[in-house]
Amino acid sequence: MENGLQRVNVDLTTVQGILLDLDGVVIDSERVHEQSLVILSERFGRRFSQSEVMSFKGLPEAGTALRFRQEFPNLSLSDQTIIEARLAIVRENYPLVTLIPGATEFLGKAQAAGYRMALTTSANREIQELAFARFKLQSYFNGVITGNDVTRGKPDPEPYQLSAARLNLAPEACAVIEDAVNGIKSGKAAGCYAIGLTTSFPAQTLREAGADWVADDFQQLIARLRS
């Protein structure tokens, strides 16, 4: 027991499904998303600090719009207008997005080893499809859940519960790979194993969020796959 959280031994040789976040796990897009929040906050009258930007990680678009309303209570724009304005900035800067080192190697080896995999992202479907087209990711995944598919985004368990169901697996048979606090909380609340990847937050922060195990890179994850 650590900080009131029950830890479990993550054994990737026994799980049947692997559920991965997109931004910060498969693709290195965090800089683009962070910049979109900074640019939009400046347009609305106040530049977000880095700690404020980090608090948005893992939120669905509706949650992002709500946070902007909370930070700028005099804002007269609709949620959809806020969402579209942010996504326009993301699309404009999408050429800066790259793959996380080792991500596709991991996906290929996990697929060859017989794991079923689902992508579970808070991003809307348009951004997910943009990433899949650019990096040719579609063939790796047996299911995809985006922010458009859920009514309650991370840290609620719904996204990962739905992903497990999409693979016809119980959550307990799945391991979640996440880079963000909200994603770790979502995966644990759904009943999955939760693995933190230190691309966005330090290991201790991910452990405090509930991660059962934390990896520094995909090579550490590859080493734990079944043959």
XYZ file of C-alpha atoms in Angstrom:
227
model
C 0.000 0.000 0.000
C 1.431 3.412 -1.027
C -0.378 6.703 -0.386
C -3.556 4.692 0.170
C -3.305 3.001 -3.262
C -3.195 -0.761 -3.681
C -0.260 -1.778 -5.888
C -0.353 -4.903 -8.039
C 2.405 -6.711 -9.877
C 2.138 -5.888 -13.570
C 2.863 -9.045 -15.566
C 2.440 -8.345 -19.263
C 2.871 -12.027 -20.036
C -0.534 -12.759 -18.504
C -2.703 -9.882 -19.767
C -4.663 -10.258 -22.993
C -5.241 -6.624 -23.898
C -3.088 -3.506 -23.984
C -4.860 -0.137 -23.968
C -2.742 2.841 -24.987
C -3.252 6.572 -24.805
C -2.264 8.507 -27.945
C -0.730 11.872 -27.069
C 2.440 11.459 -25.037
C 2.393 7.668 -25.383
C 2.319 6.774 -29.076
C 2.989 10.211 -30.528
C 5.054 13.103 -29.208
C 2.416 15.797 -29.588
C 2.463 17.307 -26.131
C 4.458 20.352 -27.230
C 1.854 21.127 -29.900
C -1.063 20.693 -27.506
C 0.642 22.748 -24.811
C 1.356 25.527 -27.287
C -2.278 25.556 -28.410
C -3.373 26.153 -24.809
C -0.834 28.935 -24.313
C -1.760 30.668 -27.579
C -5.475 30.438 -26.835
C -5.052 31.721 -23.292
C -3.125 34.719 -24.619
C -5.966 35.447 -27.036
C -8.390 35.401 -24.120
C -6.295 37.823 -22.088
C -3.862 35.935 -19.868
C -0.992 33.583 -20.678
C -1.238 30.238 -18.895
C 1.678 29.184 -16.714
C 3.344 25.810 -17.311
C 1.671 24.326 -14.235
C -1.729 25.446 -15.535
C -0.996 23.906 -18.924
C -0.006 20.605 -17.285
C -3.343 20.450 -15.476
C -5.101 20.096 -18.848
C -3.326 16.851 -19.758
C -5.686 13.949 -20.317
C -8.833 16.074 -20.391
C -11.340 15.601 -23.223
C -12.151 18.576 -25.425
C -15.346 19.306 -23.469
C -13.297 19.337 -20.266
C -10.765 21.668 -21.860
C -13.514 24.082 -22.884
C -14.944 23.966 -19.356
C -11.536 24.782 -17.882
C -11.189 27.780 -20.199
C -14.590 29.017 -19.038
C -13.531 28.641 -15.421
C -10.293 30.551 -16.023
C -11.989 33.227 -18.164
C -15.488 33.668 -16.660
C -16.290 36.628 -18.896
C -15.700 34.602 -22.067
C -18.748 34.821 -24.333
C -17.734 32.065 -26.781
C -19.535 28.727 -26.978
C -17.783 25.511 -25.952
C -17.688 24.400 -29.584
C -16.067 27.666 -30.656
C -13.386 27.263 -27.980
C -12.769 23.661 -29.074
C -12.562 24.584 -32.750
C -10.179 27.461 -32.044
C -7.807 25.186 -30.151
C -7.967 22.407 -32.735
C -7.218 24.888 -35.518
C -3.950 25.739 -33.745
C -3.177 22.032 -33.302
C -3.796 21.281 -37.001
C -1.619 24.199 -38.070
C 1.299 22.893 -36.011
C 0.764 19.148 -36.577
C 3.863 18.804 -38.816
C 5.876 19.211 -35.578
C 4.392 15.989 -34.145
C 6.654 12.916 -34.123
C 6.417 9.347 -32.874
C 7.498 8.514 -29.338
C 10.777 6.556 -29.694
C 10.104 2.823 -29.706
C 6.313 3.149 -29.952
C 5.812 1.392 -33.271
C 8.420 -1.243 -32.397
C 6.426 -1.979 -29.239
C 3.131 -2.060 -31.154
C 4.544 -4.417 -33.762
C 6.019 -6.829 -31.217
C 2.897 -6.759 -29.056
C 0.752 -7.483 -32.095
C 3.035 -10.340 -33.172
C 2.844 -11.780 -29.652
C -0.951 -11.968 -29.906
C -2.062 -9.110 -27.688
C -5.274 -7.320 -28.582
C -4.774 -3.557 -28.514
C -7.014 -0.528 -28.299
C -6.264 3.165 -28.502
C -7.968 5.203 -25.784
C -7.562 8.924 -26.339
C -9.222 12.050 -25.017
C -8.592 13.679 -28.394
C -11.510 14.037 -30.743
C -11.845 11.682 -33.698
C -10.513 14.193 -36.215
C -7.165 14.487 -34.414
C -6.962 10.715 -33.864
C -7.544 10.075 -37.560
C -4.951 12.697 -38.449
C -2.377 10.849 -36.323
C -3.327 7.442 -37.734
C -3.030 8.665 -41.311
C 0.296 10.392 -40.790
C 2.001 7.556 -38.917
C 0.113 4.572 -40.415
C -1.124 3.324 -37.046
C -4.507 1.820 -37.965
C -3.271 -1.742 -38.504
C -1.975 -2.089 -34.950
C -5.280 -1.534 -33.165
C -8.322 -3.765 -32.754
C -10.363 -0.890 -31.367
C -10.299 2.883 -31.011
C -12.030 5.038 -28.404
C -11.859 8.830 -28.772
C -13.295 11.730 -26.840
C -16.299 11.582 -29.176
C -17.207 8.104 -27.915
C -17.593 8.868 -24.201
C -19.857 11.016 -22.077
C -17.378 11.187 -19.182
C -13.720 11.609 -20.044
C -10.585 10.726 -18.081
C -10.120 10.525 -15.090
C -13.533 8.818 -15.143
C -13.225 5.062 -15.796
C -15.609 5.157 -18.786
C -12.947 5.487 -21.551
C -10.994 2.413 -20.435
C -14.089 0.413 -19.546
C -15.342 1.052 -23.068
C -11.971 0.155 -24.605
C -11.858 -3.185 -22.786
C -15.414 -3.913 -23.888
C -14.480 -3.046 -27.479
C -11.868 -5.820 -27.284
C -14.377 -8.195 -25.641
C -12.129 -8.366 -22.590
C -12.645 -7.753 -18.890
C -10.766 -4.664 -17.615
C -8.796 -6.949 -15.266
C -7.354 -8.669 -18.353
C -5.984 -5.386 -19.710
C -2.964 -3.195 -19.052
C -3.218 0.545 -19.624
C -0.193 2.552 -20.791
C -0.516 6.226 -19.900
C 1.668 9.308 -19.579
C -0.762 11.520 -17.659
C -2.225 11.627 -14.160
C -5.818 11.704 -15.405
C -5.182 8.697 -17.638
C -3.620 6.631 -14.840
C -6.580 7.424 -12.607
C -9.003 6.455 -15.379
C -7.298 3.126 -16.033
C -7.114 2.186 -12.352
C -10.719 3.193 -11.739
C -11.750 0.973 -14.658
C -10.078 -2.015 -13.022
C -7.075 -2.313 -15.351
C -3.392 -2.584 -14.557
C -1.908 0.895 -14.983
C 1.558 1.483 -16.400
C 2.983 4.996 -16.380
C 5.315 6.207 -19.127
C 7.503 9.142 -18.070
C 7.151 11.227 -21.234
C 5.056 13.958 -19.591
C 5.175 13.510 -15.807
C 7.928 12.249 -13.480
C 7.749 8.702 -12.141
C 6.771 9.721 -8.614
C 3.823 11.778 -9.865
C 2.552 8.819 -11.896
C 2.960 6.487 -8.915
C 1.061 8.905 -6.695
C -1.731 8.911 -9.296
C -1.966 5.132 -8.900
C 0.399 3.611 -11.486
C 1.245 0.001 -10.639
C 4.520 0.245 -12.513
C 6.390 3.080 -14.252
C 8.594 2.726 -17.340
C 11.043 5.271 -18.684
C 10.746 4.110 -22.296
C 9.244 1.477 -24.583
C 12.335 -0.723 -24.406
C 11.464 -1.477 -20.799
C 7.940 -2.380 -21.895
C 9.146 -4.545 -24.778
C 11.288 -6.518 -22.338
C 8.130 -7.470 -20.393
C 6.106 -8.709 -23.360
C 5.513 -12.418 -23.707
C 7.481 -14.150 -26.417
